[in-house]
PDB file of C-alpha atoms in Angstrom:
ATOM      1  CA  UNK A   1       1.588  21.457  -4.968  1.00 53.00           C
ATOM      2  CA  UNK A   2       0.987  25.412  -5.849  1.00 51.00           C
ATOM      3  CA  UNK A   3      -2.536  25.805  -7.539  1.00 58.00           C
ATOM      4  CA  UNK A   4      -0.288  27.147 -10.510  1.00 74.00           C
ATOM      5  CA  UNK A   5       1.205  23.900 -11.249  1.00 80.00           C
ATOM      6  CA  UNK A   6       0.204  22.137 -14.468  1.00 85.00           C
ATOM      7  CA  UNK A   7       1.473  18.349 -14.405  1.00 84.00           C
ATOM      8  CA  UNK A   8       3.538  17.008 -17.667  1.00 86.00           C
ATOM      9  CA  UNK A   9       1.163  15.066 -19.567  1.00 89.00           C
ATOM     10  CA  UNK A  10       4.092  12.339 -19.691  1.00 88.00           C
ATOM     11  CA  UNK A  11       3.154  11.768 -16.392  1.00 90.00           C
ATOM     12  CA  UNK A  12      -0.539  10.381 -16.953  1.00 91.00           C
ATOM     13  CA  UNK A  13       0.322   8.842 -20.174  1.00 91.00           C
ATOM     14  CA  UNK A  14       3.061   6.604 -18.106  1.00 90.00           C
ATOM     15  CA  UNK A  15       0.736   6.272 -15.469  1.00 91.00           C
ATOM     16  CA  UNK A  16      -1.953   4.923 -18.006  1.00 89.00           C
ATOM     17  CA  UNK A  17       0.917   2.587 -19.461  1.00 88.00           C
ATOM     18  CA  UNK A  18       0.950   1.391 -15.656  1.00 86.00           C
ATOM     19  CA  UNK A  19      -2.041   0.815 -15.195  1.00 85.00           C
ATOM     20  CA  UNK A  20      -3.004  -1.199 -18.356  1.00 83.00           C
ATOM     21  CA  UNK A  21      -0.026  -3.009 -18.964  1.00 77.00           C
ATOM     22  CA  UNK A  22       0.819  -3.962 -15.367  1.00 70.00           C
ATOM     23  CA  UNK A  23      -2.459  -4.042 -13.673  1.00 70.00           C
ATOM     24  CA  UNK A  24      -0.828  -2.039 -10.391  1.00 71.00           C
ATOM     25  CA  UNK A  25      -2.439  -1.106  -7.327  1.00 74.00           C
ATOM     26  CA  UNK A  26      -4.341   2.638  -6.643  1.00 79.00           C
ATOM     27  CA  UNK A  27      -2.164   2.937  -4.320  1.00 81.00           C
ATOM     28  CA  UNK A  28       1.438   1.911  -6.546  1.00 83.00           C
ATOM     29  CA  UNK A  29      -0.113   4.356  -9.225  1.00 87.00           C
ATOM     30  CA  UNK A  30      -0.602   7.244  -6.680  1.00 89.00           C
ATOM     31  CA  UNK A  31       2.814   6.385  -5.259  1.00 89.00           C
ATOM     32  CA  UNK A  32       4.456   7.502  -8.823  1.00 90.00           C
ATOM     33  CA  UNK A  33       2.201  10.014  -9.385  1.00 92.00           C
ATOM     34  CA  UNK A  34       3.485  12.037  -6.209  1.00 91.00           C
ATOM     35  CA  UNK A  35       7.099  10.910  -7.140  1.00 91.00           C
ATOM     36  CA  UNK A  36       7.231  12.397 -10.599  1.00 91.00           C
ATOM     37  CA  UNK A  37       5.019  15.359 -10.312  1.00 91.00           C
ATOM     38  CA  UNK A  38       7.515  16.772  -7.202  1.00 89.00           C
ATOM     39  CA  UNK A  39      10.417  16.216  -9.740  1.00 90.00           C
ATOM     40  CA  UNK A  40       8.733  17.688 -12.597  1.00 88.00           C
ATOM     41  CA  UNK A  41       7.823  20.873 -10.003  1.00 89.00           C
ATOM     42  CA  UNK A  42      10.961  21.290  -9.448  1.00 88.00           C
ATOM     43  CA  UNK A  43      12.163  21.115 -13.083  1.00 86.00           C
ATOM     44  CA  UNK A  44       9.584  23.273 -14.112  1.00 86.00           C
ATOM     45  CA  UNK A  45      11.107  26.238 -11.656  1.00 85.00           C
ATOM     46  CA  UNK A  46      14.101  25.807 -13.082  1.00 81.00           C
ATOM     47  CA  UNK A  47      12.399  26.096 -16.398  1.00 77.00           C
ATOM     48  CA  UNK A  48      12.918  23.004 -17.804  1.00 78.00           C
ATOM     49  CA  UNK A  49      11.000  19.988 -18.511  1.00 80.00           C
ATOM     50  CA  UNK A  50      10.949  16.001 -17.794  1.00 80.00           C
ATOM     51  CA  UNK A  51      11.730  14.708 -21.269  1.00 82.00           C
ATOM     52  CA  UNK A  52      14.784  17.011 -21.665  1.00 79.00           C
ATOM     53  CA  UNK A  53      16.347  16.861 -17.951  1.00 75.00           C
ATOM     54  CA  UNK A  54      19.414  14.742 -17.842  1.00 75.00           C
ATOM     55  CA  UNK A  55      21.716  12.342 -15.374  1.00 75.00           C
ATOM     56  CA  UNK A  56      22.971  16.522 -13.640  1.00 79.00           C
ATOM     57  CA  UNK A  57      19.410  17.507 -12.778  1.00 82.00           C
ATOM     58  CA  UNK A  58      18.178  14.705 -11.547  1.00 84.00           C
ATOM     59  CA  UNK A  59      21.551  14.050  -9.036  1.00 85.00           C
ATOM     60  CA  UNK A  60      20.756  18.159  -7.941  1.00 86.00           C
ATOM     61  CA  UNK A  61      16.873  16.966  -7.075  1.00 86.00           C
ATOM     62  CA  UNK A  62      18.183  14.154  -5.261  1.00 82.00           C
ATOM     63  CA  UNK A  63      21.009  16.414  -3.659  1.00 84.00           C
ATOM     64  CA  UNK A  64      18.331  18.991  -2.671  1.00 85.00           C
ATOM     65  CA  UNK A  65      16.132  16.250  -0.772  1.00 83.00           C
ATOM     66  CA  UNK A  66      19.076  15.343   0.619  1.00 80.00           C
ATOM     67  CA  UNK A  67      19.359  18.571   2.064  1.00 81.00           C
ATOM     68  CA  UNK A  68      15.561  18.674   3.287  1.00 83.00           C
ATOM     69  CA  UNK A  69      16.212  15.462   5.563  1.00 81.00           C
ATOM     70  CA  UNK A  70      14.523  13.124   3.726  1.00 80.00           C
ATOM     71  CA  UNK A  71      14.503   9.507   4.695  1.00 77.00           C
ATOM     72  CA  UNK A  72      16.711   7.228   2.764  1.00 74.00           C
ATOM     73  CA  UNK A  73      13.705   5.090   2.240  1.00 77.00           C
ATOM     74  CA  UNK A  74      11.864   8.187   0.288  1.00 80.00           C
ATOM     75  CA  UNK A  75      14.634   9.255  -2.096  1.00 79.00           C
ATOM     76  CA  UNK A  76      15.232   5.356  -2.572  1.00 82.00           C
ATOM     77  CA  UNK A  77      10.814   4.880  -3.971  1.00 86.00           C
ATOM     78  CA  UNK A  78      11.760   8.488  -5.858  1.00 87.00           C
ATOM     79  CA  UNK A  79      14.414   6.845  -8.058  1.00 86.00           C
ATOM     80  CA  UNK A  80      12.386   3.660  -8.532  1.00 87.00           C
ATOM     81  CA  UNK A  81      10.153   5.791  -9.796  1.00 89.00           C
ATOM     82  CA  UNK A  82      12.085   7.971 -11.574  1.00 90.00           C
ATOM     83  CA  UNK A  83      13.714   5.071 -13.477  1.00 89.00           C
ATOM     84  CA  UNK A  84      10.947   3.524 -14.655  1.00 90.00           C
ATOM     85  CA  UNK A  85       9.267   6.939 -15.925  1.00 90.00           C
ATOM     86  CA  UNK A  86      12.743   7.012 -18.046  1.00 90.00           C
ATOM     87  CA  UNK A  87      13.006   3.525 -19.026  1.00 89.00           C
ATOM     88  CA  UNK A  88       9.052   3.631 -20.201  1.00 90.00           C
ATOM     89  CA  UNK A  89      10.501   7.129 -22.325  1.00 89.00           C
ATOM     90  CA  UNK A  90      13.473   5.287 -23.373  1.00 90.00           C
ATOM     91  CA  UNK A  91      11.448   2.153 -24.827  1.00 90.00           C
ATOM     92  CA  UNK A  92       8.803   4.923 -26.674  1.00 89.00           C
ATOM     93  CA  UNK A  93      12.054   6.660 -28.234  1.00 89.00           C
ATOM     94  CA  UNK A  94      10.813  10.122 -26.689  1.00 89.00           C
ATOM     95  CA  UNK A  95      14.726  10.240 -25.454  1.00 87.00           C
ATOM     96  CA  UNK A  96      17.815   9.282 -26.867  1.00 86.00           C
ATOM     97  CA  UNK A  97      19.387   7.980 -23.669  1.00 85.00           C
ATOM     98  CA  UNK A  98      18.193   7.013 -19.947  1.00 85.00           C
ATOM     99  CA  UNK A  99      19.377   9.905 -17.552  1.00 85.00           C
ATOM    100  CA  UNK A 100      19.027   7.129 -14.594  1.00 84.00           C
ATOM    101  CA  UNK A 101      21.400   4.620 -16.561  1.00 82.00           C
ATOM    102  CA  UNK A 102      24.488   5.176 -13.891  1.00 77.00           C
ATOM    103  CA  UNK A 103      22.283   6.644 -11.154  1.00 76.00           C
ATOM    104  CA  UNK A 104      22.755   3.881  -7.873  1.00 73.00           C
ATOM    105  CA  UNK A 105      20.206   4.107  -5.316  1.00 66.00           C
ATOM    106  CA  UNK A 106      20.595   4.281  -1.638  1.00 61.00           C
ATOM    107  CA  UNK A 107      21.536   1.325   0.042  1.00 62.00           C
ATOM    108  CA  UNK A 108      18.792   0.711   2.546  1.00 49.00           C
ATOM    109  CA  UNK A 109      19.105  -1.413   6.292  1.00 52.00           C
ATOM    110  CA  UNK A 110      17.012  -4.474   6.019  1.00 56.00           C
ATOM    111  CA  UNK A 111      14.707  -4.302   9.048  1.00 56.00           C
ATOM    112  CA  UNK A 112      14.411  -7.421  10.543  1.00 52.00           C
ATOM    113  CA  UNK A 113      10.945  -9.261  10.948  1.00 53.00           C
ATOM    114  CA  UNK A 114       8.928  -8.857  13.911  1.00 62.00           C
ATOM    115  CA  UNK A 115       8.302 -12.402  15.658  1.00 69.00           C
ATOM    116  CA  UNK A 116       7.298 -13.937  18.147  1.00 78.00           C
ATOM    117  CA  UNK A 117       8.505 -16.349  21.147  1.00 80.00           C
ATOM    118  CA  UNK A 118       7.119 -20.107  20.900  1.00 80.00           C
ATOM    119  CA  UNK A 119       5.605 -19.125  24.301  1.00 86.00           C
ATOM    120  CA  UNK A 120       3.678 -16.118  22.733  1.00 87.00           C
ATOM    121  CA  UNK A 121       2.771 -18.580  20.131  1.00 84.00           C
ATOM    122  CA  UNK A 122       1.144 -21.114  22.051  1.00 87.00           C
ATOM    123  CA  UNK A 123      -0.213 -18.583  24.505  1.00 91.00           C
ATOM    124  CA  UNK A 124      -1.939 -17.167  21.018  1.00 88.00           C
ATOM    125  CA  UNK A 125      -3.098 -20.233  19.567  1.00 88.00           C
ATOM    126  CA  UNK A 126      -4.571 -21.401  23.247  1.00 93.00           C
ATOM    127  CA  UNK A 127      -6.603 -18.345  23.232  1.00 94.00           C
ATOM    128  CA  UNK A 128      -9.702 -19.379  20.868  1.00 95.00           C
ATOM    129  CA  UNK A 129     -12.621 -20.850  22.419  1.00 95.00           C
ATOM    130  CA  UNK A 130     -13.565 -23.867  20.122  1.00 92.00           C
ATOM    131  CA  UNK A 131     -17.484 -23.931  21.598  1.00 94.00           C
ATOM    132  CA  UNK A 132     -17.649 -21.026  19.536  1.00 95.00           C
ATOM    133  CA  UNK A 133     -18.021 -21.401  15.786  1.00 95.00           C
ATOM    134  CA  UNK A 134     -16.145 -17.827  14.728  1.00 95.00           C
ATOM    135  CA  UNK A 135     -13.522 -18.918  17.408  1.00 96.00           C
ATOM    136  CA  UNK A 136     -13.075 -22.377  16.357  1.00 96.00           C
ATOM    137  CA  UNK A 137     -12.858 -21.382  12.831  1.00 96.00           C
ATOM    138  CA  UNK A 138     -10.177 -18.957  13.914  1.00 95.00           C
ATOM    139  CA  UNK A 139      -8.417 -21.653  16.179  1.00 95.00           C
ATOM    140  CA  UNK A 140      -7.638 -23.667  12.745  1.00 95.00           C
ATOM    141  CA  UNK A 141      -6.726 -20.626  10.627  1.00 94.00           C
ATOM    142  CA  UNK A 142      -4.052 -19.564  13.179  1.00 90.00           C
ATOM    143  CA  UNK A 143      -2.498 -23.291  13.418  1.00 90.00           C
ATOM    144  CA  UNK A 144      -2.659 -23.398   9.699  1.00 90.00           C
ATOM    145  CA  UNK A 145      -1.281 -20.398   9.135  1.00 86.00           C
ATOM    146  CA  UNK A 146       1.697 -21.110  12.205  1.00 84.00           C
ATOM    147  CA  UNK A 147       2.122 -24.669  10.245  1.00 83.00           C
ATOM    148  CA  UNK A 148       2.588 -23.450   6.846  1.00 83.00           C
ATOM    149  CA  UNK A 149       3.983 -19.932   7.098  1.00 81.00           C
ATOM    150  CA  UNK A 150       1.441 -18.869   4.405  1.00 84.00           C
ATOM    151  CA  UNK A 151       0.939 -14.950   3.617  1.00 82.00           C
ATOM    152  CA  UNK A 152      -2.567 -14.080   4.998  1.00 85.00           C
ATOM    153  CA  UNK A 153      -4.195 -13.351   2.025  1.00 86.00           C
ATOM    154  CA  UNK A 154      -3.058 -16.821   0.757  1.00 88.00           C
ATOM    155  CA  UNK A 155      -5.141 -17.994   3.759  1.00 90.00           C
ATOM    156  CA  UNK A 156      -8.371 -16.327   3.615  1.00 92.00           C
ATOM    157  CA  UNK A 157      -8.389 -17.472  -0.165  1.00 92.00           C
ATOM    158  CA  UNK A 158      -7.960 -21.112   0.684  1.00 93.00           C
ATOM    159  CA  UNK A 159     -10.703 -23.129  -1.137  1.00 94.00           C
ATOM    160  CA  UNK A 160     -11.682 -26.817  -0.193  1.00 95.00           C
ATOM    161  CA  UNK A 161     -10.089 -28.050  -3.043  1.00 94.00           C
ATOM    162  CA  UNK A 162      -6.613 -26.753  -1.542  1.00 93.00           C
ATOM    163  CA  UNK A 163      -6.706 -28.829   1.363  1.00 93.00           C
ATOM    164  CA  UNK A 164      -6.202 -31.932   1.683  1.00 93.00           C
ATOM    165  CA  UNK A 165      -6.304 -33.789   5.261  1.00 93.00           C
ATOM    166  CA  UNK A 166      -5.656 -36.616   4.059  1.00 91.00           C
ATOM    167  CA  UNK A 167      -2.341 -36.306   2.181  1.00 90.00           C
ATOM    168  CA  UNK A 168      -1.592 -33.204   5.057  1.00 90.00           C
ATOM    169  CA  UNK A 169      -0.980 -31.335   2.306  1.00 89.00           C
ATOM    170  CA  UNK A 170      -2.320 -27.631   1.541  1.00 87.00           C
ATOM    171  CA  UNK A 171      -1.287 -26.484  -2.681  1.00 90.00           C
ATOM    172  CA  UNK A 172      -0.907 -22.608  -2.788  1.00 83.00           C
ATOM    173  CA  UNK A 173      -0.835 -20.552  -5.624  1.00 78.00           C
ATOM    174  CA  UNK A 174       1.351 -17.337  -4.639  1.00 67.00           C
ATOM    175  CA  UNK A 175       3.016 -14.522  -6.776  1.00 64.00           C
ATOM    176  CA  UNK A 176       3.477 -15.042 -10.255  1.00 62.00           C
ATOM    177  CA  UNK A 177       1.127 -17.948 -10.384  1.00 68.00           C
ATOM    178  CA  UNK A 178       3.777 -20.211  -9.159  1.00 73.00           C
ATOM    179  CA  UNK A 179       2.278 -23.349  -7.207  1.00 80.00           C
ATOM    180  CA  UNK A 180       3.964 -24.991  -4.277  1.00 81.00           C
ATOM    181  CA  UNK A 181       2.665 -28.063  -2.176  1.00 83.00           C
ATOM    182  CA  UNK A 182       3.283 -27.320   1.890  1.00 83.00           C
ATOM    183  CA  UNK A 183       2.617 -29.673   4.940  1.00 84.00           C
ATOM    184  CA  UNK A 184       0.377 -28.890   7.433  1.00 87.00           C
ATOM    185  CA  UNK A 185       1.467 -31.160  10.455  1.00 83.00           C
ATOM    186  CA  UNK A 186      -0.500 -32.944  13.148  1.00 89.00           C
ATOM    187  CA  UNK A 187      -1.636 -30.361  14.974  1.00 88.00           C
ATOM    188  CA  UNK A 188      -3.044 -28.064  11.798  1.00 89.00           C
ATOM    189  CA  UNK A 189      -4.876 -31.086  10.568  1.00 93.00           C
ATOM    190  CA  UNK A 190      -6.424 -31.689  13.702  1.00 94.00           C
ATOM    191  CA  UNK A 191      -7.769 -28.506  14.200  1.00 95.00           C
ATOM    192  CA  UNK A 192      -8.893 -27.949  10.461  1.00 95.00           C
ATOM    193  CA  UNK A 193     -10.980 -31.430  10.923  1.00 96.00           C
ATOM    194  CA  UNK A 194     -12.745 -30.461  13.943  1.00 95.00           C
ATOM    195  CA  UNK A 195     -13.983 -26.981  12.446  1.00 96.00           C
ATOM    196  CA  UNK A 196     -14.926 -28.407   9.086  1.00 96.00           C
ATOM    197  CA  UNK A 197     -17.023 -30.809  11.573  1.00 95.00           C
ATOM    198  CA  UNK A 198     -18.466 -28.496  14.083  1.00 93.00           C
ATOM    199  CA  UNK A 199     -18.114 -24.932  12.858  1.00 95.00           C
ATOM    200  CA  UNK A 200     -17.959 -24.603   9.051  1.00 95.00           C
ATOM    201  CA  UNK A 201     -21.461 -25.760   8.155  1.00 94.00           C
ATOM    202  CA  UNK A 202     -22.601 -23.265  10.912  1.00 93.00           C
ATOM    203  CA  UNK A 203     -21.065 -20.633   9.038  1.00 93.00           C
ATOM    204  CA  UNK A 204     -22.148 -20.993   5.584  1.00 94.00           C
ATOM    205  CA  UNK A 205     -25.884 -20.973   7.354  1.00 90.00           C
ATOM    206  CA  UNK A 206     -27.013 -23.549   4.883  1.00 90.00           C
ATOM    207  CA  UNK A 207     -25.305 -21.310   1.709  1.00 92.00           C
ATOM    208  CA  UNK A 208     -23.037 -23.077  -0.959  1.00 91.00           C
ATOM    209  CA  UNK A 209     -19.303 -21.926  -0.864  1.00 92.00           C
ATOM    210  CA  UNK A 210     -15.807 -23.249  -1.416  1.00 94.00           C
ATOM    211  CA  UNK A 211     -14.320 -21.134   0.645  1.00 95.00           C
ATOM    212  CA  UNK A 212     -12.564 -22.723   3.382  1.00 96.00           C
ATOM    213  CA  UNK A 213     -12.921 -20.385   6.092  1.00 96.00           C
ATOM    214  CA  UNK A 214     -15.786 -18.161   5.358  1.00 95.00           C
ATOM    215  CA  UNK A 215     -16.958 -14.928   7.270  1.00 92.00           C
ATOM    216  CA  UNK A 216     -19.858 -15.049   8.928  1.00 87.00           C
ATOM    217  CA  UNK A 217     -21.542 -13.517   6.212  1.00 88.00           C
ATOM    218  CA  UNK A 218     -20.837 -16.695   4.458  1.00 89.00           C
ATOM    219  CA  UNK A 219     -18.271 -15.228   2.000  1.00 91.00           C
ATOM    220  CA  UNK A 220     -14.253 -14.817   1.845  1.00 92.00           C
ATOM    221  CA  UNK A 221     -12.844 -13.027   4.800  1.00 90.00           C
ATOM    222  CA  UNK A 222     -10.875  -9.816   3.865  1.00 90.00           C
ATOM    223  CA  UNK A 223      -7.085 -10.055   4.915  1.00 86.00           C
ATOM    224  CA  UNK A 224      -7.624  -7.029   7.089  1.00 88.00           C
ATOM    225  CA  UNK A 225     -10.628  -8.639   9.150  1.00 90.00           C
ATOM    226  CA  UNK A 226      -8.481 -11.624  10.066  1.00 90.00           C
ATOM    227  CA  UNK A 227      -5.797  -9.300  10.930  1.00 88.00           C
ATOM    228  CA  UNK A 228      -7.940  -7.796  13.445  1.00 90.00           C
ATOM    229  CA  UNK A 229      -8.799 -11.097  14.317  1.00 92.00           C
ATOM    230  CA  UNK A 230      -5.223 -12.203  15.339  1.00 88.00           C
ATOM    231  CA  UNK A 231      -4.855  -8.661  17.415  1.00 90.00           C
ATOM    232  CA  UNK A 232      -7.747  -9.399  19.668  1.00 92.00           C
ATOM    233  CA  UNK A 233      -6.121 -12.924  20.703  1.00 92.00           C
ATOM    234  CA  UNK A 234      -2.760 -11.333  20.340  1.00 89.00           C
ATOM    235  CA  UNK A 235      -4.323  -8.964  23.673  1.00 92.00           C
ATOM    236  CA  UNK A 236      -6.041 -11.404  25.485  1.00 94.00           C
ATOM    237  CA  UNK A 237      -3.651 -13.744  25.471  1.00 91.00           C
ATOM    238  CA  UNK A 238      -1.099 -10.342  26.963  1.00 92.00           C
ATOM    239  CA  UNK A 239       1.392 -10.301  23.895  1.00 87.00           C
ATOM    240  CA  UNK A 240       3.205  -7.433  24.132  1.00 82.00           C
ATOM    241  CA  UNK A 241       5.500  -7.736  20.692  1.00 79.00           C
ATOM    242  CA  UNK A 242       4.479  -5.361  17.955  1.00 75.00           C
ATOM    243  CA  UNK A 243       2.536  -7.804  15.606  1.00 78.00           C
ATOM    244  CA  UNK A 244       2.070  -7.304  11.804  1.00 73.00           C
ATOM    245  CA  UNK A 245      -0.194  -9.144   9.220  1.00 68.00           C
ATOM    246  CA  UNK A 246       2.950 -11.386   8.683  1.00 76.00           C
ATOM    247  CA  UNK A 247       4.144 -12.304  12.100  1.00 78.00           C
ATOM    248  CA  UNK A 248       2.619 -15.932  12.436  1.00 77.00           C
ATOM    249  CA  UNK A 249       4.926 -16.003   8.702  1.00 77.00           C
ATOM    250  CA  UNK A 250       8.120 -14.608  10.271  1.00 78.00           C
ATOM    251  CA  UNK A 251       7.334 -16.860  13.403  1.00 79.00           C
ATOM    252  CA  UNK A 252       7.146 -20.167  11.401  1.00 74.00           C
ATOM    253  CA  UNK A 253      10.414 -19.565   9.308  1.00 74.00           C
ATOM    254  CA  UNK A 254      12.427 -18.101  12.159  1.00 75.00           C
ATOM    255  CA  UNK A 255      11.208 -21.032  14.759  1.00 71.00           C
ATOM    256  CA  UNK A 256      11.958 -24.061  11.877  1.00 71.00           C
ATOM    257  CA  UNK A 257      15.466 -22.549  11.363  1.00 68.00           C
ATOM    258  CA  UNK A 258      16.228 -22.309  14.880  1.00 68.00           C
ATOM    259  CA  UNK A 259      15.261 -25.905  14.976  1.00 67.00           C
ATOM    260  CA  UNK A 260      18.011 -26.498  12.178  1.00 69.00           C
ATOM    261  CA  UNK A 261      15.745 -26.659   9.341  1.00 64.00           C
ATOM    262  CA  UNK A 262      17.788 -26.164   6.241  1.00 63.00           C
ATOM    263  CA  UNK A 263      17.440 -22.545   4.711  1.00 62.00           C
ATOM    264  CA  UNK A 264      16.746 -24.193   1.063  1.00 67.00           C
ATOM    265  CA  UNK A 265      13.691 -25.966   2.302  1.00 57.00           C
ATOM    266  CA  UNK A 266      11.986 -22.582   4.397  1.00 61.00           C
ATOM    267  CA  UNK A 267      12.562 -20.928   1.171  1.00 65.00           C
ATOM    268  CA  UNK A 268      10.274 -23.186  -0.862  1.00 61.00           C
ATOM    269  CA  UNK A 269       7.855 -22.981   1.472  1.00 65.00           C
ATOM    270  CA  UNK A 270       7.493 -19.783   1.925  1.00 66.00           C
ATOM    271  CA  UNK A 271       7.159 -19.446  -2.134  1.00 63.00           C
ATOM    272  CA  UNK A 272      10.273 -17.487  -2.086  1.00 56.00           C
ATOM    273  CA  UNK A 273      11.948 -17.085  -5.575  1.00 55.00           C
ATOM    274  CA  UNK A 274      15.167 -15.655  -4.582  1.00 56.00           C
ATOM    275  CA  UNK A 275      16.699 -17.145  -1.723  1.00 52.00           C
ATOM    276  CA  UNK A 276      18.129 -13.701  -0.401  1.00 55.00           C
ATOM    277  CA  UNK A 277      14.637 -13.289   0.726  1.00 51.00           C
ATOM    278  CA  UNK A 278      14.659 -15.682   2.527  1.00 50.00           C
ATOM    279  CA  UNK A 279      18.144 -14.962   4.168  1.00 54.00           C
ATOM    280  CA  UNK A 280      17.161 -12.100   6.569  1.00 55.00           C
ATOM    281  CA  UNK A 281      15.410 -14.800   8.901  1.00 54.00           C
ATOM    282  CA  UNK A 282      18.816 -16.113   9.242  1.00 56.00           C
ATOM    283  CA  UNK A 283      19.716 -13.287  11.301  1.00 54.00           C
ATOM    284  CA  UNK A 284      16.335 -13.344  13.136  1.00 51.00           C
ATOM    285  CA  UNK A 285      17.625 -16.714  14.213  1.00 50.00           C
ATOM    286  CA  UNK A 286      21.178 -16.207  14.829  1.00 50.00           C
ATOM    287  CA  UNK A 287      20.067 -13.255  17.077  1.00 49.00           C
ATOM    288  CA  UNK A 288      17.942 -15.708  19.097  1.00 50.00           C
ATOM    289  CA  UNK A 289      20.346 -18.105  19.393  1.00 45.00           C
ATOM    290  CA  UNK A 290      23.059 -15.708  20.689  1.00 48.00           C
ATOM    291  CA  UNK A 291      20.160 -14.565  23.584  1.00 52.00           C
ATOM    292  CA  UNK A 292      19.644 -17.993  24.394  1.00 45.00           C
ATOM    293  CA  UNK A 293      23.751 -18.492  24.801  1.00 42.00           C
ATOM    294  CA  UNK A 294      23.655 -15.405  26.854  1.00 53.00           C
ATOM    295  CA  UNK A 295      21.255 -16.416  29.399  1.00 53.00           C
ATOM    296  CA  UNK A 296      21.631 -19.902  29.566  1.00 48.00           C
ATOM    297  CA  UNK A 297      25.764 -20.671  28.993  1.00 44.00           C
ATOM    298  CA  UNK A 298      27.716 -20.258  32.243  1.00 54.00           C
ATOM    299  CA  UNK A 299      29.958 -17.760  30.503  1.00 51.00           C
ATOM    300  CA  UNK A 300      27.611 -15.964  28.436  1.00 46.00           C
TER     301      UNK A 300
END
């Protein structure tokens, strides 16, 4: 932005709306910020202001980044923005009508999931060495988390109460507050015993937690440090596939469906509201099953 530029104060008053109604991330906030000060530069040049631009301006902003070779993906997050700016404006009655009320936004490709192979997988989960307590602790959150298809920071934030090894049942809280109860099969609970027996205690270093898998600091793990975690397995065990906070997640629902697990049933356990969410890992699996036809049918 020029040194010149003076920001609408519409902008941080929305912003502080954001913040205090909706409890959003740095990161979300700074997101809009960037969004609606580029549009209110460019208003501004062609002397106008946010409050007063209408539906024309705004489709000659988005015609402009067209121009510029912007990625679909961009002018898609500038609308978002955009439309909520003018629906918070609309609800304060600082304008009449919503400029973004017929405005569609780009139609964006889904990218399909990273996964992994249910060789990679075992190859990733053989790769901890249970004499160690770090690596034994790790051994059980990987087979949990390949088990249950839990997000990782529904993992790390697992409490002893969650679990239970007896039922071989794990209850997660996820978004929104909405509770589900998921299995943890044979294998999961097995593992989850023997580092509550040999590794846990050595953790906590004679400190009170409920955590279930500490650090070794004795407190929750951060979602980032077990994603480094996975990576250094993910290379010594010679896995090759890009790999992303959520692959052991995109792994456990593409692998039950191409088992013929019923689409209904990933959905709930992956907390899923909307079942279209859940859809894209049909075509992760449909894609795997036409490789397998290929290589394997005599007239593939």
């Amino acid at each position: 932005m020029p040194a010149d530029y003076k920001p609408d104060p519409a902008i941080d008053l929305f912003l502080d709306h954001l913040w205090s109604i909706k409890g959003l991330s740095d990161n979300t906030l700074n997101a809009y910020r960037t969004d609606l000060r580029h549009f209110d530069r460019y208003v501004q040049l062609k002397a106008g202001d946010l409050i007063s631009r209408g539906q024309l301006d705004i489709r000659d902003y988005l015609a402009v980044r067209f121009d510029k070779g912007f990625a679909k993906s961009s002018s898609a997050r500038m609308m978002s923005s955009l439309r909520r700016f003018y629906g918070y404006l609309l609800v304060n009655k600082q304008i009449s009508s919503d400029p973004m009320a017929l405005l569609k936004s780009p139609k964006l490709a889904r990218k399909l999931p990273d996964s992994l192979s249910e060789d990679d997988i075992d190859r990733l989960l053989s790769e901890p060495n249970e004499e160690d307590p770090l690596e034994c602790r790790d051994k059980a959150m990987l087979e949990l988390l390949y088990a249950t298809g839990l997000r990782v920071s529904e993992l790390v934030g697992l409490t002893m109460e969650q679990i239970s090894l007896r039922q071989g049942l794990v209850r997660i809280v996820g978004k929104g507050g909405k509770e589900r109860l998921v299995p943890l099969g044979e294998l999961a609970v097995t593992e989850v015993e023997s580092y509550l027996k040999y590794a846990r205690a050595e953790l906590l270093k004679g400190k009170q937690s409920d955590v279930l898998f500490p650090s070794k600091r004795a407190q929750q793990m951060t979602r980032q440090t077990f994603w480094h975690r996975i990576k250094l397995y993910a290379l010594r065990a010679n896995i090759s596939t890009a790999l992303s906070p959520h692959t052991l997640r995109h792994a456990f629902a593409t692998h039950l469906l191409n088992h013929g697990a019923d689409l209904r049933v990933v959905q709930l356990l992956l907390g899923h509201s909307d079942l279209s969410t859940t859809q894209i890992y049909t075509h992760v699996a449909t894609a795997r099953l036409a490789s397998l036809h290929s290589e394997h049918h005599p007239r593939g």
